C-alpha cells in the first residue's frame, strides 16, 4: 500500500488500506493514509462496535432469531460493508431455517472478506441443512484452505462425509480435528459413531 501510494497509484493504495482496516480497524498507519487519500474525511467504519452489536447478541442468546435478524438488517443499512453483520444475518437466517437467505448472507460476508474462514464454515452448515452436501464439503474445504487449524470445520465436515457414505474420509476428518485439538470431545464422539 505504501509503495502504491508513493508511485501515485492512489486508488490501488486506498483499496489495500481499506482491506487492512477490515482486519485491523485500529491500524494507525492505514487510518492516517486513508484520511490523507480521502482529503481528511476519514474512512467509514466497516463493522459496528461491540456495543452496537450487543442488542443483536442478546436476541441471539435468548433464541429470538427473528428479532436479531431484523436488527442485523437495520444495522446493515448503516454498515453495508460489514462482513461480521452479514455473517450474523446468515446465522440468524439459518436458525430460522431460511437456508437460501443464510447462504446469500454468508456469500456477501465472503465477498467483503475473502479470507473469512468462519463464514465458509457457517455457509457449509446451511448448505448441509439445505441438503446440498457436495457444496457443503466444498465450502468446508475453502474455509480449511484459509484456516488449516480449524478443528470445528474438520469435525463438521466429517458429519457431511458420513451422510454421503464416505466413512473413511469422515474418520480422517475427525482425526484431523483431533490432531489440532486433542481435547475435542465432540470429534471423539463423531469418530466413535463412525
PDB file of C-alpha atoms in Angstrom:
ATOM      1  CA  UNK A   1       0.000   0.000   0.000  1.00  0.00           C
ATOM      2  CA  UNK A   2       2.817   2.390   0.876  1.00  0.00           C
ATOM      3  CA  UNK A   3       4.586   1.579  -2.385  1.00  0.00           C
ATOM      4  CA  UNK A   4       1.394   2.183  -4.418  1.00  0.00           C
ATOM      5  CA  UNK A   5       0.928   5.460  -2.558  1.00  0.00           C
ATOM      6  CA  UNK A   6       4.491   6.576  -3.345  1.00  0.00           C
ATOM      7  CA  UNK A   7       4.021   5.608  -7.007  1.00  0.00           C
ATOM      8  CA  UNK A   8       0.888   7.739  -7.214  1.00  0.00           C
ATOM      9  CA  UNK A   9      -1.457   4.771  -7.680  1.00  0.00           C
ATOM     10  CA  UNK A  10      -3.856   6.220  -5.161  1.00  0.00           C
ATOM     11  CA  UNK A  11      -6.941   4.076  -5.860  1.00  0.00           C
ATOM     12  CA  UNK A  12      -4.894   0.886  -5.536  1.00  0.00           C
ATOM     13  CA  UNK A  13      -3.309   2.167  -2.324  1.00  0.00           C
ATOM     14  CA  UNK A  14      -6.731   3.117  -0.964  1.00  0.00           C
ATOM     15  CA  UNK A  15      -8.098  -0.370  -1.725  1.00  0.00           C
ATOM     16  CA  UNK A  16      -5.190  -2.007   0.084  1.00  0.00           C
ATOM     17  CA  UNK A  17      -5.505   0.303   3.098  1.00  0.00           C
ATOM     18  CA  UNK A  18      -9.240  -0.421   3.265  1.00  0.00           C
ATOM     19  CA  UNK A  19      -8.534  -4.156   3.212  1.00  0.00           C
ATOM     20  CA  UNK A  20      -6.060  -3.678   6.067  1.00  0.00           C
ATOM     21  CA  UNK A  21      -8.722  -1.804   8.031  1.00  0.00           C
ATOM     22  CA  UNK A  22     -11.170  -4.681   7.545  1.00  0.00           C
ATOM     23  CA  UNK A  23      -8.810  -6.904   9.518  1.00  0.00           C
ATOM     24  CA  UNK A  24      -7.196  -4.294  11.743  1.00  0.00           C
ATOM     25  CA  UNK A  25      -9.703  -1.433  12.226  1.00  0.00           C
ATOM     26  CA  UNK A  26      -7.384   0.475  14.577  1.00  0.00           C
ATOM     27  CA  UNK A  27      -4.244   0.326  12.403  1.00  0.00           C
ATOM     28  CA  UNK A  28      -2.969   3.890  12.779  1.00  0.00           C
ATOM     29  CA  UNK A  29      -0.847   3.908   9.628  1.00  0.00           C
ATOM     30  CA  UNK A  30      -3.746   2.720   7.453  1.00  0.00           C
ATOM     31  CA  UNK A  31      -6.169   5.164   9.108  1.00  0.00           C
ATOM     32  CA  UNK A  32      -3.802   8.071   8.568  1.00  0.00           C
ATOM     33  CA  UNK A  33      -3.158   7.086   4.951  1.00  0.00           C
ATOM     34  CA  UNK A  34      -6.874   6.688   4.199  1.00  0.00           C
ATOM     35  CA  UNK A  35      -7.552  10.089   5.729  1.00  0.00           C
ATOM     36  CA  UNK A  36      -4.965  11.722   3.502  1.00  0.00           C
ATOM     37  CA  UNK A  37      -6.283   9.852   0.459  1.00  0.00           C
ATOM     38  CA  UNK A  38      -9.860  10.915   1.160  1.00  0.00           C
ATOM     39  CA  UNK A  39      -8.884  14.520   1.964  1.00  0.00           C
ATOM     40  CA  UNK A  40      -9.387  14.300   5.699  1.00  0.00           C
ATOM     41  CA  UNK A  41     -12.837  12.746   5.574  1.00  0.00           C
ATOM     42  CA  UNK A  42     -11.575   9.508   7.136  1.00  0.00           C
ATOM     43  CA  UNK A  43     -12.788   6.008   6.454  1.00  0.00           C
ATOM     44  CA  UNK A  44     -16.264   4.917   7.280  1.00  0.00           C
ATOM     45  CA  UNK A  45     -16.092   2.097   9.805  1.00  0.00           C
ATOM     46  CA  UNK A  46     -16.877  -1.261   8.236  1.00  0.00           C
ATOM     47  CA  UNK A  47     -18.171  -3.009  11.330  1.00  0.00           C
ATOM     48  CA  UNK A  48     -20.305  -1.755  14.183  1.00  0.00           C
ATOM     49  CA  UNK A  49     -18.750  -1.621  17.625  1.00  0.00           C
ATOM     50  CA  UNK A  50     -19.303  -4.432  20.102  1.00  0.00           C
ATOM     51  CA  UNK A  51     -21.573  -2.030  21.992  1.00  0.00           C
ATOM     52  CA  UNK A  52     -23.716  -1.565  18.880  1.00  0.00           C
ATOM     53  CA  UNK A  53     -23.823  -5.345  18.331  1.00  0.00           C
ATOM     54  CA  UNK A  54     -24.888  -6.082  21.922  1.00  0.00           C
ATOM     55  CA  UNK A  55     -28.679  -5.987  21.310  1.00  0.00           C
ATOM     56  CA  UNK A  56     -28.293  -8.459  18.427  1.00  0.00           C
ATOM     57  CA  UNK A  57     -26.113 -10.701  20.594  1.00  0.00           C
ATOM     58  CA  UNK A  58     -28.734 -10.558  23.363  1.00  0.00           C
ATOM     59  CA  UNK A  59     -31.521 -11.583  20.970  1.00  0.00           C
ATOM     60  CA  UNK A  60     -29.410 -14.499  19.701  1.00  0.00           C
ATOM     61  CA  UNK A  61     -28.588 -15.643  23.236  1.00  0.00           C
ATOM     62  CA  UNK A  62     -32.303 -15.610  24.070  1.00  0.00           C
ATOM     63  CA  UNK A  63     -33.153 -17.580  20.911  1.00  0.00           C
ATOM     64  CA  UNK A  64     -35.027 -14.620  19.403  1.00  0.00           C
ATOM     65  CA  UNK A  65     -33.527 -15.020  15.944  1.00  0.00           C
ATOM     66  CA  UNK A  66     -36.218 -13.110  14.033  1.00  0.00           C
ATOM     67  CA  UNK A  67     -35.573 -10.014  16.172  1.00  0.00           C
ATOM     68  CA  UNK A  68     -31.818 -10.490  15.820  1.00  0.00           C
ATOM     69  CA  UNK A  69     -32.192 -10.768  12.041  1.00  0.00           C
ATOM     70  CA  UNK A  70     -34.373  -7.639  11.898  1.00  0.00           C
ATOM     71  CA  UNK A  71     -31.808  -5.665  13.916  1.00  0.00           C
ATOM     72  CA  UNK A  72     -28.981  -7.032  11.766  1.00  0.00           C
ATOM     73  CA  UNK A  73     -30.749  -5.967   8.578  1.00  0.00           C
ATOM     74  CA  UNK A  74     -31.399  -2.489  10.005  1.00  0.00           C
ATOM     75  CA  UNK A  75     -27.767  -2.163  11.004  1.00  0.00           C
ATOM     76  CA  UNK A  76     -26.635  -3.358   7.559  1.00  0.00           C
ATOM     77  CA  UNK A  77     -28.188  -0.182   6.137  1.00  0.00           C
ATOM     78  CA  UNK A  78     -25.651   1.774   8.194  1.00  0.00           C
ATOM     79  CA  UNK A  79     -22.787  -0.736   7.761  1.00  0.00           C
ATOM     80  CA  UNK A  80     -23.323  -2.341   4.328  1.00  0.00           C
ATOM     81  CA  UNK A  81     -19.699  -3.498   4.110  1.00  0.00           C
ATOM     82  CA  UNK A  82     -19.658  -5.287   7.449  1.00  0.00           C
ATOM     83  CA  UNK A  83     -18.647  -8.908   6.964  1.00  0.00           C
ATOM     84  CA  UNK A  84     -19.454  -9.505  10.629  1.00  0.00           C
ATOM     85  CA  UNK A  85     -23.047  -8.297  10.236  1.00  0.00           C
ATOM     86  CA  UNK A  86     -23.575 -10.340   7.080  1.00  0.00           C
ATOM     87  CA  UNK A  87     -22.266 -13.393   8.951  1.00  0.00           C
ATOM     88  CA  UNK A  88     -24.638 -12.724  11.862  1.00  0.00           C
ATOM     89  CA  UNK A  89     -27.565 -12.263   9.452  1.00  0.00           C
ATOM     90  CA  UNK A  90     -26.625 -15.595   7.881  1.00  0.00           C
ATOM     91  CA  UNK A  91     -26.553 -17.321  11.261  1.00  0.00           C
ATOM     92  CA  UNK A  92     -29.968 -15.902  12.180  1.00  0.00           C
ATOM     93  CA  UNK A  93     -31.462 -16.908   8.821  1.00  0.00           C
ATOM     94  CA  UNK A  94     -30.004 -20.375   9.242  1.00  0.00           C
ATOM     95  CA  UNK A  95     -31.552 -20.714  12.708  1.00  0.00           C
ATOM     96  CA  UNK A  96     -34.878 -19.697  11.148  1.00  0.00           C
ATOM     97  CA  UNK A  97     -34.382 -22.450   8.524  1.00  0.00           C
ATOM     98  CA  UNK A  98     -34.140 -19.819   5.761  1.00  0.00           C
ATOM     99  CA  UNK A  99     -31.140 -21.524   4.223  1.00  0.00           C
ATOM    100  CA  UNK A 100     -31.084 -19.714   0.876  1.00  0.00           C
ATOM    101  CA  UNK A 101     -31.102 -16.347   2.657  1.00  0.00           C
ATOM    102  CA  UNK A 102     -28.403 -17.596   5.031  1.00  0.00           C
ATOM    103  CA  UNK A 103     -26.199 -18.731   2.142  1.00  0.00           C
ATOM    104  CA  UNK A 104     -26.664 -15.353   0.423  1.00  0.00           C
ATOM    105  CA  UNK A 105     -25.604 -13.545   3.617  1.00  0.00           C
ATOM    106  CA  UNK A 106     -22.518 -15.732   4.004  1.00  0.00           C
ATOM    107  CA  UNK A 107     -21.594 -15.124   0.356  1.00  0.00           C
ATOM    108  CA  UNK A 108     -21.824 -11.369   1.000  1.00  0.00           C
ATOM    109  CA  UNK A 109     -19.566 -11.712   4.040  1.00  0.00           C
ATOM    110  CA  UNK A 110     -17.038 -13.685   1.974  1.00  0.00           C
ATOM    111  CA  UNK A 111     -17.229 -11.183  -0.885  1.00  0.00           C
ATOM    112  CA  UNK A 112     -16.291  -8.435   1.577  1.00  0.00           C
ATOM    113  CA  UNK A 113     -13.661 -10.503   3.387  1.00  0.00           C
ATOM    114  CA  UNK A 114     -12.480 -13.381   1.155  1.00  0.00           C
ATOM    115  CA  UNK A 115     -10.424 -14.988   3.932  1.00  0.00           C
ATOM    116  CA  UNK A 116     -13.349 -15.261   6.385  1.00  0.00           C
ATOM    117  CA  UNK A 117     -12.969 -18.978   7.215  1.00  0.00           C
ATOM    118  CA  UNK A 118     -15.814 -18.940   9.739  1.00  0.00           C
ATOM    119  CA  UNK A 119     -18.246 -17.664   7.096  1.00  0.00           C
ATOM    120  CA  UNK A 120     -17.251 -20.544   4.801  1.00  0.00           C
ATOM    121  CA  UNK A 121     -17.851 -22.990   7.636  1.00  0.00           C
ATOM    122  CA  UNK A 122     -21.182 -21.410   8.561  1.00  0.00           C
ATOM    123  CA  UNK A 123     -22.241 -21.469   4.919  1.00  0.00           C
ATOM    124  CA  UNK A 124     -21.347 -25.155   4.769  1.00  0.00           C
ATOM    125  CA  UNK A 125     -23.713 -25.862   7.671  1.00  0.00           C
ATOM    126  CA  UNK A 126     -26.546 -24.028   5.868  1.00  0.00           C
ATOM    127  CA  UNK A 127     -25.790 -25.946   2.668  1.00  0.00           C
ATOM    128  CA  UNK A 128     -25.802 -29.212   4.600  1.00  0.00           C
ATOM    129  CA  UNK A 129     -29.145 -28.374   6.207  1.00  0.00           C
ATOM    130  CA  UNK A 130     -30.496 -27.495   2.769  1.00  0.00           C
ATOM    131  CA  UNK A 131     -29.356 -30.914   1.533  1.00  0.00           C
ATOM    132  CA  UNK A 132     -26.568 -29.747  -0.779  1.00  0.00           C
ATOM    133  CA  UNK A 133     -23.847 -31.988   0.662  1.00  0.00           C
ATOM    134  CA  UNK A 134     -21.289 -31.554  -2.155  1.00  0.00           C
ATOM    135  CA  UNK A 135     -21.464 -27.765  -1.868  1.00  0.00           C
ATOM    136  CA  UNK A 136     -21.141 -28.061   1.921  1.00  0.00           C
ATOM    137  CA  UNK A 137     -17.958 -30.133   1.593  1.00  0.00           C
ATOM    138  CA  UNK A 138     -16.536 -27.640  -0.919  1.00  0.00           C
ATOM    139  CA  UNK A 139     -17.308 -24.763   1.454  1.00  0.00           C
ATOM    140  CA  UNK A 140     -15.609 -26.531   4.378  1.00  0.00           C
ATOM    141  CA  UNK A 141     -12.570 -27.154   2.181  1.00  0.00           C
ATOM    142  CA  UNK A 142     -12.428 -23.465   1.196  1.00  0.00           C
ATOM    143  CA  UNK A 143     -12.503 -22.457   4.858  1.00  0.00           C
ATOM    144  CA  UNK A 144      -9.806 -25.012   5.694  1.00  0.00           C
ATOM    145  CA  UNK A 145      -7.527 -23.640   2.960  1.00  0.00           C
ATOM    146  CA  UNK A 146      -7.699 -20.296   4.754  1.00  0.00           C
ATOM    147  CA  UNK A 147      -7.525 -21.668   8.298  1.00  0.00           C
ATOM    148  CA  UNK A 148      -5.905 -25.129   8.252  1.00  0.00           C
ATOM    149  CA  UNK A 149      -6.085 -25.423  12.057  1.00  0.00           C
ATOM    150  CA  UNK A 150      -9.896 -25.086  12.125  1.00  0.00           C
ATOM    151  CA  UNK A 151     -10.781 -28.202  14.132  1.00  0.00           C
ATOM    152  CA  UNK A 152     -14.524 -27.454  14.182  1.00  0.00           C
ATOM    153  CA  UNK A 153     -14.638 -27.352  10.376  1.00  0.00           C
ATOM    154  CA  UNK A 154     -12.928 -30.755  10.127  1.00  0.00           C
ATOM    155  CA  UNK A 155     -15.328 -32.173  12.698  1.00  0.00           C
ATOM    156  CA  UNK A 156     -18.410 -30.739  10.973  1.00  0.00           C
ATOM    157  CA  UNK A 157     -17.166 -31.901   7.587  1.00  0.00           C
ATOM    158  CA  UNK A 158     -16.936 -35.438   8.980  1.00  0.00           C
ATOM    159  CA  UNK A 159     -20.703 -35.378   9.530  1.00  0.00           C
ATOM    160  CA  UNK A 160     -21.361 -34.383   5.908  1.00  0.00           C
ATOM    161  CA  UNK A 161     -18.958 -37.032   4.653  1.00  0.00           C
ATOM    162  CA  UNK A 162     -20.808 -39.601   6.768  1.00  0.00           C
ATOM    163  CA  UNK A 163     -24.135 -38.593   5.191  1.00  0.00           C
ATOM    164  CA  UNK A 164     -22.517 -39.031   1.778  1.00  0.00           C
ATOM    165  CA  UNK A 165     -21.487 -42.552   2.788  1.00  0.00           C
ATOM    166  CA  UNK A 166     -17.753 -41.810   2.710  1.00  0.00           C
ATOM    167  CA  UNK A 167     -16.918 -43.232   6.139  1.00  0.00           C
ATOM    168  CA  UNK A 168     -13.137 -43.445   5.660  1.00  0.00           C
ATOM    169  CA  UNK A 169     -12.914 -39.764   4.693  1.00  0.00           C
ATOM    170  CA  UNK A 170     -15.220 -38.897   7.605  1.00  0.00           C
ATOM    171  CA  UNK A 171     -12.942 -40.736  10.050  1.00  0.00           C
ATOM    172  CA  UNK A 172      -9.896 -38.999   8.556  1.00  0.00           C
ATOM    173  CA  UNK A 173     -11.639 -35.666   9.027  1.00  0.00           C
ATOM    174  CA  UNK A 174     -12.255 -36.469  12.712  1.00  0.00           C
ATOM    175  CA  UNK A 175      -8.608 -37.473  13.084  1.00  0.00           C
ATOM    176  CA  UNK A 176      -7.545 -34.103  11.622  1.00  0.00           C
ATOM    177  CA  UNK A 177      -9.788 -32.302  14.110  1.00  0.00           C
ATOM    178  CA  UNK A 178      -8.253 -34.294  16.971  1.00  0.00           C
ATOM    179  CA  UNK A 179      -4.716 -33.679  15.737  1.00  0.00           C
ATOM    180  CA  UNK A 180      -5.460 -29.945  16.032  1.00  0.00           C
ATOM    181  CA  UNK A 181      -7.403 -30.184  19.286  1.00  0.00           C
ATOM    182  CA  UNK A 182      -6.710 -33.408  21.224  1.00  0.00           C
ATOM    183  CA  UNK A 183      -9.352 -32.464  23.821  1.00  0.00           C
ATOM    184  CA  UNK A 184     -12.179 -32.107  21.267  1.00  0.00           C
ATOM    185  CA  UNK A 185     -14.808 -34.393  22.840  1.00  0.00           C
ATOM    186  CA  UNK A 186     -17.350 -33.978  20.029  1.00  0.00           C
ATOM    187  CA  UNK A 187     -14.798 -35.170  17.447  1.00  0.00           C
ATOM    188  CA  UNK A 188     -14.107 -38.280  19.566  1.00  0.00           C
ATOM    189  CA  UNK A 189     -17.852 -38.871  19.762  1.00  0.00           C
ATOM    190  CA  UNK A 190     -18.276 -38.494  15.998  1.00  0.00           C
ATOM    191  CA  UNK A 191     -15.349 -40.791  15.321  1.00  0.00           C
ATOM    192  CA  UNK A 192     -16.757 -43.386  17.713  1.00  0.00           C
ATOM    193  CA  UNK A 193     -20.108 -43.259  15.934  1.00  0.00           C
ATOM    194  CA  UNK A 194     -18.371 -43.641  12.568  1.00  0.00           C
TER     195      UNK A 194
END
